[in-house]
Tab-separated table of C-alpha atoms and ligand atoms in Angstrom:
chain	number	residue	atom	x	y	z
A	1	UNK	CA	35.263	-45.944	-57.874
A	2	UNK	CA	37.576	-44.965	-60.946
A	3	UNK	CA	40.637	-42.766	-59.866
A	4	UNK	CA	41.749	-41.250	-63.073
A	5	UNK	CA	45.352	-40.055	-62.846
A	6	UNK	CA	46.434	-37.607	-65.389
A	7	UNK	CA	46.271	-34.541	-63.007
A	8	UNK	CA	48.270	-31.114	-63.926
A	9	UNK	CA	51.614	-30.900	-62.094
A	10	UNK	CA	50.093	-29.153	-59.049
A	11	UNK	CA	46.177	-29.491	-59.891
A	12	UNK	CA	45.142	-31.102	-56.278
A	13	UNK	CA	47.814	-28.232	-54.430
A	14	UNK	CA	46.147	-25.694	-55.979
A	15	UNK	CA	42.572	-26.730	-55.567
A	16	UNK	CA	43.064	-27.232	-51.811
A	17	UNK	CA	44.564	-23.904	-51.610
A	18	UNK	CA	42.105	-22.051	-53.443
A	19	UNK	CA	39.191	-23.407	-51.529
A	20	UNK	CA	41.237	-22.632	-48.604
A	21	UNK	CA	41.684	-18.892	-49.574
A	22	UNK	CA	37.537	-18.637	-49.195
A	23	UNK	CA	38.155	-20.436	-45.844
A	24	UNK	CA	39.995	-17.755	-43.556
A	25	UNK	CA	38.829	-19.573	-40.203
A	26	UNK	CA	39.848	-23.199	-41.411
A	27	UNK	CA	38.350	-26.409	-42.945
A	28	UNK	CA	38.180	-30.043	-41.834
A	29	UNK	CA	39.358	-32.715	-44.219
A	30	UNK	CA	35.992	-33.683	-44.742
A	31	UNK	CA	35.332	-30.726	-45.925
A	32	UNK	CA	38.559	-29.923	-48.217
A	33	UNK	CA	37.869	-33.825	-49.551
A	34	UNK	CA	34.176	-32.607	-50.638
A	35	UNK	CA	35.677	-29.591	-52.575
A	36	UNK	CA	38.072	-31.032	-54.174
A	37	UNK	CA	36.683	-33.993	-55.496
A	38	UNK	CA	33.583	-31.380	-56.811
A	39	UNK	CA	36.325	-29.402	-58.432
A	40	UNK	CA	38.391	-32.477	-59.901
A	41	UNK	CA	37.857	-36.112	-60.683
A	42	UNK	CA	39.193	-39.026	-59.350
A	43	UNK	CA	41.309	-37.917	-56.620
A	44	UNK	CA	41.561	-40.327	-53.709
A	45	UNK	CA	40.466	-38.969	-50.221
A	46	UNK	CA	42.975	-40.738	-48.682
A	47	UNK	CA	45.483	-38.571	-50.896
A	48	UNK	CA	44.310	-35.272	-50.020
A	49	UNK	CA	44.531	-36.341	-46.355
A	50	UNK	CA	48.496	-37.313	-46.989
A	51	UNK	CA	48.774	-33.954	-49.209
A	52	UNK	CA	47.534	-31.828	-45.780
A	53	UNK	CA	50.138	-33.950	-43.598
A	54	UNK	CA	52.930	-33.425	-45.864
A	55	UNK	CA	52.429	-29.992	-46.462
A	56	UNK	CA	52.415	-28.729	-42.663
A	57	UNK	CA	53.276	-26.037	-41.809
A	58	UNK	CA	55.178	-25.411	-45.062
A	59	UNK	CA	51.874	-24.619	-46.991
A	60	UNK	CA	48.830	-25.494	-44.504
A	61	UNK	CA	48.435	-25.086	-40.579
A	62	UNK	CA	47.173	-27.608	-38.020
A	63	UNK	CA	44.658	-25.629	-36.257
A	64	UNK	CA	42.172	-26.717	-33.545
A	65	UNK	CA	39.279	-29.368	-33.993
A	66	UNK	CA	41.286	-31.300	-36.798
A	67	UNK	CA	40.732	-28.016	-39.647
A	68	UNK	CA	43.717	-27.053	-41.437
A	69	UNK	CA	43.832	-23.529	-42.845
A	70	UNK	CA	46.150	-22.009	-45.215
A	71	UNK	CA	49.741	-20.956	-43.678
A	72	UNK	CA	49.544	-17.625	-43.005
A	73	UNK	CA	52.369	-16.124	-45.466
A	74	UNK	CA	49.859	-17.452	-48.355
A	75	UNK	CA	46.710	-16.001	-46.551
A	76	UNK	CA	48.129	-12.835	-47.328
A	77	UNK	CA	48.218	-13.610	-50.653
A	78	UNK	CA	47.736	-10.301	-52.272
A	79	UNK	CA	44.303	-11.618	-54.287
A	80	UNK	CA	40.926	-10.514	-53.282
A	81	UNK	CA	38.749	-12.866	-51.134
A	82	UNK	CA	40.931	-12.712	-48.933
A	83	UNK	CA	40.214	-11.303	-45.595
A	84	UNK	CA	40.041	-7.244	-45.440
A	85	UNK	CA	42.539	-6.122	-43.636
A	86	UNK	CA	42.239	-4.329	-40.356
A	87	UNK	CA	38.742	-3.267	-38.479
A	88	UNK	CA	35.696	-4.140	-39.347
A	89	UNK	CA	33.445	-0.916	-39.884
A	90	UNK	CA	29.785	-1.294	-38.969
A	91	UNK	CA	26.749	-1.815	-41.512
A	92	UNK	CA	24.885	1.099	-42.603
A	93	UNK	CA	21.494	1.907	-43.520
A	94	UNK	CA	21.170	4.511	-46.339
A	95	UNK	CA	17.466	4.540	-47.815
A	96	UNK	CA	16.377	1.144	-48.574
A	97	UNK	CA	19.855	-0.119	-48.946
A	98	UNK	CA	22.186	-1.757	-46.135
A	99	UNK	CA	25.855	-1.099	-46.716
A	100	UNK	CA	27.869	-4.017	-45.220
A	101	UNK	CA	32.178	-3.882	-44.593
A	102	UNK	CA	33.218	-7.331	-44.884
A	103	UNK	CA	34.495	-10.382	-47.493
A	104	UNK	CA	31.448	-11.146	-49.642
A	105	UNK	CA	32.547	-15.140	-49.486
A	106	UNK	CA	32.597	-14.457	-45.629
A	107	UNK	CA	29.385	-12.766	-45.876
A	108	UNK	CA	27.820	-15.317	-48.119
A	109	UNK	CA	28.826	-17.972	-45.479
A	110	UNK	CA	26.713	-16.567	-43.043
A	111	UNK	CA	23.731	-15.677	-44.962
A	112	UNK	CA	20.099	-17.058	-44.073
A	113	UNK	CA	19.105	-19.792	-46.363
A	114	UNK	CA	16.309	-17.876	-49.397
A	115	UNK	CA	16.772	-14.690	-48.663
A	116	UNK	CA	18.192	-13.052	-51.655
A	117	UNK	CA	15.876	-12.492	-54.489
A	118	UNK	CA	18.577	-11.031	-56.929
A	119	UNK	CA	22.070	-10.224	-57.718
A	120	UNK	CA	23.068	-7.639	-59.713
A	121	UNK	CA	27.240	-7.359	-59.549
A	122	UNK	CA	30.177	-5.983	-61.071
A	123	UNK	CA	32.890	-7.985	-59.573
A	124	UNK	CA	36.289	-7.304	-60.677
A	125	UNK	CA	36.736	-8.733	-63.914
A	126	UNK	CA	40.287	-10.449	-63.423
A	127	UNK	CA	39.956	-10.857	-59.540
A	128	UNK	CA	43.257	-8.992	-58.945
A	129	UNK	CA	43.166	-5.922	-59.926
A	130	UNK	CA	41.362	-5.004	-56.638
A	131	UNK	CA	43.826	-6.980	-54.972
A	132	UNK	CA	45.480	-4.779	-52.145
A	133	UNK	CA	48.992	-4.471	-54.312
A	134	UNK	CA	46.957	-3.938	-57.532
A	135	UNK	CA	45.314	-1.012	-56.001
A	136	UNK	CA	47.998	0.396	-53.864
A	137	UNK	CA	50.037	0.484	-57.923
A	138	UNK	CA	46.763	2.595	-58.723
A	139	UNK	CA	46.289	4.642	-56.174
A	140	UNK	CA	50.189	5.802	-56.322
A	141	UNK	CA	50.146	6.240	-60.698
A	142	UNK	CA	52.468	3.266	-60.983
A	143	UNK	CA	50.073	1.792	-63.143
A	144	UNK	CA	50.825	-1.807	-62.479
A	145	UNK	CA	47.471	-4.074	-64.665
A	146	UNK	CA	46.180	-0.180	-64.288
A	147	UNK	CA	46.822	1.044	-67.827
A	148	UNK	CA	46.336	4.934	-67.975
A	149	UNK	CA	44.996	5.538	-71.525
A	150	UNK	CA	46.763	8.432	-73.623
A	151	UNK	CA	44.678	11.668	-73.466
A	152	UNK	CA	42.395	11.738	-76.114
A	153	UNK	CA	41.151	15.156	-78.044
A	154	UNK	CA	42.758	16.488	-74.988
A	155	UNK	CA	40.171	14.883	-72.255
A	156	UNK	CA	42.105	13.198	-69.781
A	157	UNK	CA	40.933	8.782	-69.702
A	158	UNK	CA	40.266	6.784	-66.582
A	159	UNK	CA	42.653	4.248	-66.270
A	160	UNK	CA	41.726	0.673	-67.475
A	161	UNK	CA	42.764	-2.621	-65.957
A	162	UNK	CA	44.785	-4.722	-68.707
A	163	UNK	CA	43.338	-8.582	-69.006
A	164	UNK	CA	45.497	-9.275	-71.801
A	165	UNK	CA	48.030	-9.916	-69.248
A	166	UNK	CA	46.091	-12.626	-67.403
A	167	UNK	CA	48.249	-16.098	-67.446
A	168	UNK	CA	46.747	-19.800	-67.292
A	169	UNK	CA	47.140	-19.741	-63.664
A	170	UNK	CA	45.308	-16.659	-63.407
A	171	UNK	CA	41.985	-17.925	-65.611
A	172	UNK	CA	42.469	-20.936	-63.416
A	173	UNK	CA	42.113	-18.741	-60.038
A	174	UNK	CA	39.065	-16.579	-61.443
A	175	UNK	CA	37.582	-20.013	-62.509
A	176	UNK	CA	37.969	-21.392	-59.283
A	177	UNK	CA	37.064	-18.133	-57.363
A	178	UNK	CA	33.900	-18.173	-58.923
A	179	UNK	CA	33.094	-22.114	-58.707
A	180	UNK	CA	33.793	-21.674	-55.042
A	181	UNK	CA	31.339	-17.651	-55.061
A	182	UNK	CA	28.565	-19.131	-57.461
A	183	UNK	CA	28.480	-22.780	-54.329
A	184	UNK	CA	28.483	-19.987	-51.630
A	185	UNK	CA	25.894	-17.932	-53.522
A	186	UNK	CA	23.007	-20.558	-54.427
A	187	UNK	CA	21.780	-21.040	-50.907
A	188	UNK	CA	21.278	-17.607	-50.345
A	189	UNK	CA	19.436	-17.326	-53.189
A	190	UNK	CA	15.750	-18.443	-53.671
A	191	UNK	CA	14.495	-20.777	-56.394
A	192	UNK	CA	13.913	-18.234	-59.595
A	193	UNK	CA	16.475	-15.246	-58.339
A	194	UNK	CA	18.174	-13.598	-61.460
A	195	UNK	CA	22.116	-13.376	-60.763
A	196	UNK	CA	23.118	-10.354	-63.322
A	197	UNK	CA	27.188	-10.586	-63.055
A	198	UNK	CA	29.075	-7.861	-65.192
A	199	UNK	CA	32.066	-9.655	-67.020
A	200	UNK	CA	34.217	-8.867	-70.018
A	201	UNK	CA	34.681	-10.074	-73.384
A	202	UNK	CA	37.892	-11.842	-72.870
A	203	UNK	CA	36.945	-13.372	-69.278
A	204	UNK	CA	33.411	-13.916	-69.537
A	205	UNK	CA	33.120	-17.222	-70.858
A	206	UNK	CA	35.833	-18.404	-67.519
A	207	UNK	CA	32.871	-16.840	-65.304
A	208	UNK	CA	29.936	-18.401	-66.782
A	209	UNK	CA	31.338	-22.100	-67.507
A	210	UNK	CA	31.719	-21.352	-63.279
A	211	UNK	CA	28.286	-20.269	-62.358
A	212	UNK	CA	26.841	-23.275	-64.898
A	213	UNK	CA	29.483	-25.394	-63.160
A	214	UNK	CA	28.143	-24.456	-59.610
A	215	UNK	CA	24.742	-25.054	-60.469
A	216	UNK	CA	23.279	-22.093	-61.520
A	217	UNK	CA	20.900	-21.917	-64.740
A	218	UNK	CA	22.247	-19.755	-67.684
A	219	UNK	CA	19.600	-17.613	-69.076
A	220	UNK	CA	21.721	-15.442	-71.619
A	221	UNK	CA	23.556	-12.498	-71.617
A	222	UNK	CA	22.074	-8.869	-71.577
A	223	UNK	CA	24.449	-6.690	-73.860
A	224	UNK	CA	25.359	-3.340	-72.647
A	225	UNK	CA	26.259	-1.685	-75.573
A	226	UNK	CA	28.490	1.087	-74.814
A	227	UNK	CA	31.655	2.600	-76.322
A	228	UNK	CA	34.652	1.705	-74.155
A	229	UNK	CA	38.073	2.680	-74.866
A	230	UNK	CA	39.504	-1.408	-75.342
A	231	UNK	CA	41.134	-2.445	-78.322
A	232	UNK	CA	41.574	-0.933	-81.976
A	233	UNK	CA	44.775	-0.147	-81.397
A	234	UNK	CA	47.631	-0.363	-83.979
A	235	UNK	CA	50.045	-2.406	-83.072
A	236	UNK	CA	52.387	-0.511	-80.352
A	237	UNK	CA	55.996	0.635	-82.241
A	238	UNK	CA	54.990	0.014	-85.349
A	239	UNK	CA	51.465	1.855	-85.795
A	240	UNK	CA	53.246	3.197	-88.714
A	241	UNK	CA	54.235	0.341	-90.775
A	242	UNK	CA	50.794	-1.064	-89.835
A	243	UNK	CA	48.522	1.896	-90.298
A	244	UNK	CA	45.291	-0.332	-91.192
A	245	UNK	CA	45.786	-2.889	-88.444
A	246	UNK	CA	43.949	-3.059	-85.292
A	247	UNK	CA	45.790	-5.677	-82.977
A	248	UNK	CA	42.324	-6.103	-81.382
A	249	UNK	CA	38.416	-5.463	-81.903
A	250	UNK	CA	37.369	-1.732	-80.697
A	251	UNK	CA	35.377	-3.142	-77.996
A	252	UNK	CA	31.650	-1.337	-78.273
A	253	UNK	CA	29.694	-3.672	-75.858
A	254	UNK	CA	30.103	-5.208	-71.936
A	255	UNK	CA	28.818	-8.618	-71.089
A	256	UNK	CA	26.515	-8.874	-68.971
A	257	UNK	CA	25.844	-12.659	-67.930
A	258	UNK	CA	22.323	-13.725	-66.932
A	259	UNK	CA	21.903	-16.652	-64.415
A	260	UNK	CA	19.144	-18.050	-62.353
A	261	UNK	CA	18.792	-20.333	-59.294
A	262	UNK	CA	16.685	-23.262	-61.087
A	263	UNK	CA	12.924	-22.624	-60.168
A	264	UNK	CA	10.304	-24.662	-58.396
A	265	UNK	CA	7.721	-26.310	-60.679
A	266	UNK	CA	6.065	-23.662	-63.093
A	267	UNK	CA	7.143	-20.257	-63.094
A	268	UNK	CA	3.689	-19.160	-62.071
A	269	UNK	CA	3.955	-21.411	-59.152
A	270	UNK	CA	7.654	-19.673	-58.485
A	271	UNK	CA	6.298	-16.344	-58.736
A	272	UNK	CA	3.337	-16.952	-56.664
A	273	UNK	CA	5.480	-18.695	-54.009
A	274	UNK	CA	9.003	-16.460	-53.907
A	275	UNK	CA	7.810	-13.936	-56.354
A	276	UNK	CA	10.777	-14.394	-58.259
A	277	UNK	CA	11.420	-16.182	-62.118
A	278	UNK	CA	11.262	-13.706	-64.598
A	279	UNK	CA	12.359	-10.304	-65.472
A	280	UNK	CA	9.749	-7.078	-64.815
A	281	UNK	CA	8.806	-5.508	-68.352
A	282	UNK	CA	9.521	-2.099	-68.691
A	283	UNK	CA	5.990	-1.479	-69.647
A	284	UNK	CA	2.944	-3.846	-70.881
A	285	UNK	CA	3.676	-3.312	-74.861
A	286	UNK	CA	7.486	-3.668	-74.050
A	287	UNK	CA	9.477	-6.990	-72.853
A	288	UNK	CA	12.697	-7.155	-70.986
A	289	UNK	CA	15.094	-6.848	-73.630
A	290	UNK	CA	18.818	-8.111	-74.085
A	291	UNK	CA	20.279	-5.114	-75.498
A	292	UNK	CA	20.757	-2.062	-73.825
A	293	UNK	CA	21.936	1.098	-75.365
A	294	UNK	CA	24.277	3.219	-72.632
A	295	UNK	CA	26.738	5.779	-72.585
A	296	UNK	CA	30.372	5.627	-70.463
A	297	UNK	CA	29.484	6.687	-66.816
A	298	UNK	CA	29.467	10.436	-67.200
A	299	UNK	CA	32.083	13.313	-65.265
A	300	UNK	CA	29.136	14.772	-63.204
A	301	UNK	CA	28.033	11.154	-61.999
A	302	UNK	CA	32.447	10.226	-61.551
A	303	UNK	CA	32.986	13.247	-59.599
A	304	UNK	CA	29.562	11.897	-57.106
A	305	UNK	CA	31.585	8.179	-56.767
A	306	UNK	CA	34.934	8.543	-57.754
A	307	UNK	CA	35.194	4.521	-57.938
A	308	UNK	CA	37.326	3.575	-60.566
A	309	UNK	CA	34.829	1.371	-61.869
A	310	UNK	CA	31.791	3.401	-61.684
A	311	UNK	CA	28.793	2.051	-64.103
A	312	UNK	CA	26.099	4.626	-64.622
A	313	UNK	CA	22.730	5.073	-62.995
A	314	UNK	CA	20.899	5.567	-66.207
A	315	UNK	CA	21.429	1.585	-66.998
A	316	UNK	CA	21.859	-0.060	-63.764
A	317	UNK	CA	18.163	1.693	-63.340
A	318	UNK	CA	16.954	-0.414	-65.644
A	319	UNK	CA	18.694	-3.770	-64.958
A	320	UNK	CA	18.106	-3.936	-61.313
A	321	UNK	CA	14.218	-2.867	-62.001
A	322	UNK	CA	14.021	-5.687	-64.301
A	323	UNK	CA	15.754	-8.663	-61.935
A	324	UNK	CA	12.472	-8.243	-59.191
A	325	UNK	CA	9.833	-9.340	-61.842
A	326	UNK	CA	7.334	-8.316	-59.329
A	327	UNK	CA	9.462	-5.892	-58.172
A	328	UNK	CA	9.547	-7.136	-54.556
A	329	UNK	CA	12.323	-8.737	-53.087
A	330	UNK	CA	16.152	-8.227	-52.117
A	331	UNK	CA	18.781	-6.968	-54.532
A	332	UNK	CA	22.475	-7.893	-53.634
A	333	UNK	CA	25.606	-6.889	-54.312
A	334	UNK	CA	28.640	-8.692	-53.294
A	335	UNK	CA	31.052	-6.136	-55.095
A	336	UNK	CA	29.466	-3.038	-54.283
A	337	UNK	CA	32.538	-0.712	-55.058
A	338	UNK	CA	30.842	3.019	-55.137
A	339	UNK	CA	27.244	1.503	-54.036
A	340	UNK	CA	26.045	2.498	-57.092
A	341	UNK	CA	23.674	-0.650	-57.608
A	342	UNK	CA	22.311	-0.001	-54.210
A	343	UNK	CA	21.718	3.660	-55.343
A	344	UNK	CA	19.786	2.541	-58.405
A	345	UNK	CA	17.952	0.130	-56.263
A	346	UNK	CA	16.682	2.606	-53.690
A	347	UNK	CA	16.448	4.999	-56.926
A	348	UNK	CA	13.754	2.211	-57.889
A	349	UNK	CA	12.188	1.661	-54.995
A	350	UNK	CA	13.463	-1.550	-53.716
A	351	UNK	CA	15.375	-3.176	-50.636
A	352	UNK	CA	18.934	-3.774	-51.321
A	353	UNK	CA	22.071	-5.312	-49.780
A	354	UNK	CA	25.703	-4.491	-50.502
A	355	UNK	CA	28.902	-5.639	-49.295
A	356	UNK	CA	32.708	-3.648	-49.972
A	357	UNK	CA	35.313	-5.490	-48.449
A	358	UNK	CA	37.916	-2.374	-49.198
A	359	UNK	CA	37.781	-0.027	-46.319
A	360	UNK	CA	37.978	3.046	-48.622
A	361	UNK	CA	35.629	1.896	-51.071
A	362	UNK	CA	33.260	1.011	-48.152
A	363	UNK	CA	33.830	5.130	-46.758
A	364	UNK	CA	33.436	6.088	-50.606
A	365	UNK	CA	30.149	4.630	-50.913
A	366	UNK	CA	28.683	5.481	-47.244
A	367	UNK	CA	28.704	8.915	-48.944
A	368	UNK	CA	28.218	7.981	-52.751
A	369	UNK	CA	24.994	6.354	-52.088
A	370	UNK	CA	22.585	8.935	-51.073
A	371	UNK	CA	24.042	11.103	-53.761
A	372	UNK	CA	23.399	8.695	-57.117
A	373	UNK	CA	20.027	8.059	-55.548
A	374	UNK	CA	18.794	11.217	-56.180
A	375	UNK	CA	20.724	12.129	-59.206
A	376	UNK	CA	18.838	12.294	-62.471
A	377	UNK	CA	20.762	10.817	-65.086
A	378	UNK	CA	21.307	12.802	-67.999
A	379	UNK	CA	21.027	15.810	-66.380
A	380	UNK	CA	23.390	17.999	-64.122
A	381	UNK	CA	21.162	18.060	-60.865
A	382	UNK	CA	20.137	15.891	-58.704
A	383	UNK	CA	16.334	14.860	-57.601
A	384	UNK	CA	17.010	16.362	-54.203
A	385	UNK	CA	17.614	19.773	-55.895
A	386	UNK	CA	15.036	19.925	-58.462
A	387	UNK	CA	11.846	21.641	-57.227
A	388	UNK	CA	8.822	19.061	-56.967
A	389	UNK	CA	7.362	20.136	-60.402
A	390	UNK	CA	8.104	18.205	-63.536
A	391	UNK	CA	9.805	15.694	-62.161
A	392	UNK	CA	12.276	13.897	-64.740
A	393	UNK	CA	12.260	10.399	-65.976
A	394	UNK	CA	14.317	8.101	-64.125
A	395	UNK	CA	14.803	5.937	-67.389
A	396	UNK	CA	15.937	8.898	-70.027
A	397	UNK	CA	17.091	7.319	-73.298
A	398	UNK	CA	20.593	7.346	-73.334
A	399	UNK	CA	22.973	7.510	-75.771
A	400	UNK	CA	24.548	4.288	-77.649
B	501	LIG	C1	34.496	-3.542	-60.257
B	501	LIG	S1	34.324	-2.884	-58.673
B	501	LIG	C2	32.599	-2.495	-58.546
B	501	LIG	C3	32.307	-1.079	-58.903
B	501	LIG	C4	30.813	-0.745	-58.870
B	501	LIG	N1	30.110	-1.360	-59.949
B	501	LIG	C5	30.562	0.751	-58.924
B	501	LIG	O1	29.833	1.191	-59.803
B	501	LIG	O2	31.116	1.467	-58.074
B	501	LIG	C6	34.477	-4.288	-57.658
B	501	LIG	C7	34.524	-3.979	-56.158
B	501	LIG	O3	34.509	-5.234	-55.456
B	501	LIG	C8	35.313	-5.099	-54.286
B	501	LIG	N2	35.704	-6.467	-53.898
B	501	LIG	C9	36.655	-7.260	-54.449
B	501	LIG	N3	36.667	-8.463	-53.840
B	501	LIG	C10	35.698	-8.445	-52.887
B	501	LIG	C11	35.225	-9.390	-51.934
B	501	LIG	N4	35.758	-10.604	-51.856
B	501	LIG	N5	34.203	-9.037	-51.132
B	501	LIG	C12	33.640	-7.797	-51.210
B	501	LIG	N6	34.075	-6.843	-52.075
B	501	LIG	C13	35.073	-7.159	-52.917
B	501	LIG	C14	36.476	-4.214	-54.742
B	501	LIG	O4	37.084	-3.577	-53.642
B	501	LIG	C15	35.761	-3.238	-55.694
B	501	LIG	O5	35.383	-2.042	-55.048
């Protein structure tokens, strides 16, 4: 067996503790020896064995059955996938959609082998600004990676998580996080399930080396093009002396990566079998395109899910319609934040699942979800309020 040696200063601590972090109840050495040797070459399973020993209790504990689990000062390491904190509030059923309160890697864990026929998500892009310190800086206005935008033609912005600030160790903890999501993922899925992640221009290409690295099949990226209010800036303190610089492009589109659980045989034979494989067309004359035109989730549709990461209803429509070529199946989201993928999903007509780990966010979309459903996007009532006669489109043409 070759043992190649040149490891980072710290490589094998931190891949231990970041499988760890997905592994609230404990792992046995077996176990951490798989993982790590999957996330890094050549290290010696005797090592990581001498690595636990040495580092109990400082940064591991001895638990029952020979597992070792992360001390508990790190567990509450303020990043998310980490356990939620407090009670766990009961799933609910709202339309076709089950709401779950719980860890998504926890959930994952659990999950019945092929039973997920999609995944449409919008995870947070840097992994901690949803941690619980992250979002306690929000939700008081200290800002924190929360940048609050300067008003603009007097309208009052959202505030925007800042991934310019993201360090090596950081990319190296949303690579990892999503190595260790993408493994927990696969077997849920079945053979031919579209996994539709939401990303970022500056992070996106950490998440998909991940999901390719896990063993999911990359498929492309569907381009949301939409006017955000990243980069273009002059450079701050001296937008004078550099009137005609922008420090960064005016971002005008949002990745959207497109994987796939490899299929079985022929995608006829995968469709006929799990019904999953390919994306639905819009209509006969019209394929499943790459490029959709949206607008910035609207005030009306903000003030129905005041997430602060609200996408709109008028394009996740379309994307979750598309992942069910067939459209038959289960949609999940692990990051369901507002519910507003499970509202487009039950706005289309299928089954989905979501799962909030934040307690709030969970409460948020209990009530969020039976309102998007029925809103009509574009317009300033809802389906449940327009009389039965001329119905509107869910799909209106929205504005690039
Ligand atoms: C970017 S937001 C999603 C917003 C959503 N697209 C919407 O329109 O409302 C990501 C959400 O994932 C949740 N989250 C973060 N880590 C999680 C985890 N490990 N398990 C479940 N939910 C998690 C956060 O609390 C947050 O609400």
């Amino acid at each position: 067996m070759r043992f190649p040696n040149k490891k980072r200063p710290g490589e094998v601590r931190d891949a231990i503790v970041n499988y760890l972090r997905t592994r609230p109840d404990g792992a046995t050495v077996r176990q951490i020896q798989a993982e790590v040797a999957a996330r890094l070459d050549g290290v010696p399973p005797s090592s990581i064995r001498s690595y636990l020993r040495l580092n109990t209790p400082t940064l591991f504990a001895r638990m029952e059955r020979a597992q070792y689990a992360l001390n508990e000062s790190l567990r509450g390491h303020p990043r998310p996938g980490s356990e939620t904190a407090g009670k766990t509030l009961a799933p609910v059923e709202l339309g076709n959609a089950m709401l779950v309160h719980e860890d998504c890697l926890k959930w994952l864990r659990a999950r019945e082998p092929a039973s997920i026929h999609a995944v449409v998500t919008d995870p947070p892009y840097g992994m901690f600004e949803y941690s619980d310190e992250q979002q306690e800086k929000l939700r008081s206005g200290k800002g924190g990676v929360w940048r609050i935008p300067p008003s603009f033609d007097g309208v009052k912005r959202s505030p925007l998580p800042r991934f310019t600030v993201l360090t090596p160790g950081d990319l190296r903890y949303l690579e990892e996080y999503f190595f260790d999501w993408a493994r927990l993922l696969a077997p849920a899925l079945v053979p031919g399930a579209n996994v539709l992640v939401a990303s970022n221009p500056l992070l996106s290409h950490v998440v998909s080396g991940s999901l390719a690295r896990a063993g999911l099949e990359r498929r492309g990226e569907i381009v949301r093009l939409v006017m955000t209010m990243r980069g273009g800036d002059r450079p701050k303190h001296a937008h004078r002396e550099f009137d005609m610089v922008s420090v960064m492009p005016r971002s005008m589109w949002e990745p959207w990566l497109a994987f796939r659980k490899p299929i079985e045989g022929r995608v006829q034979d995968n469709l006929r079998k799990w019904k999953t494989g390919g994306f639905r067309r819009p209509s006969s004359e019209k394929p499943f395109g790459d490029v959709i035109a949206s607008a910035p989730t609207r005030k009306q549709e903000r003030a129905l899910a005041p997430h602060p990461s609200l996408k709109p209803q008028a394009f996740l429509r379309q994307i979750v319609r598309g992942v069910l070529p067939l459209g038959e199946g289960v949609v999940l989201d692990p990051f369901a934040g507002s519910g507003s993928t499970l509202a487009a999903a039950n706005a289309v007509g299928y089954k989905s699942i979501g799962i909030e780990k934040d307690t709030r966010y969970f409460e948020l979309a209990r009530i969020a979800i039976p309102r998007l459903t029925h809103l009509i996007p574009g317009a300033t009532r809802t389906r449940r309020d327009k009389s039965s006669s001329g119905e509107a489109s869910l799909f209106p043409s929205c504005e690039a």
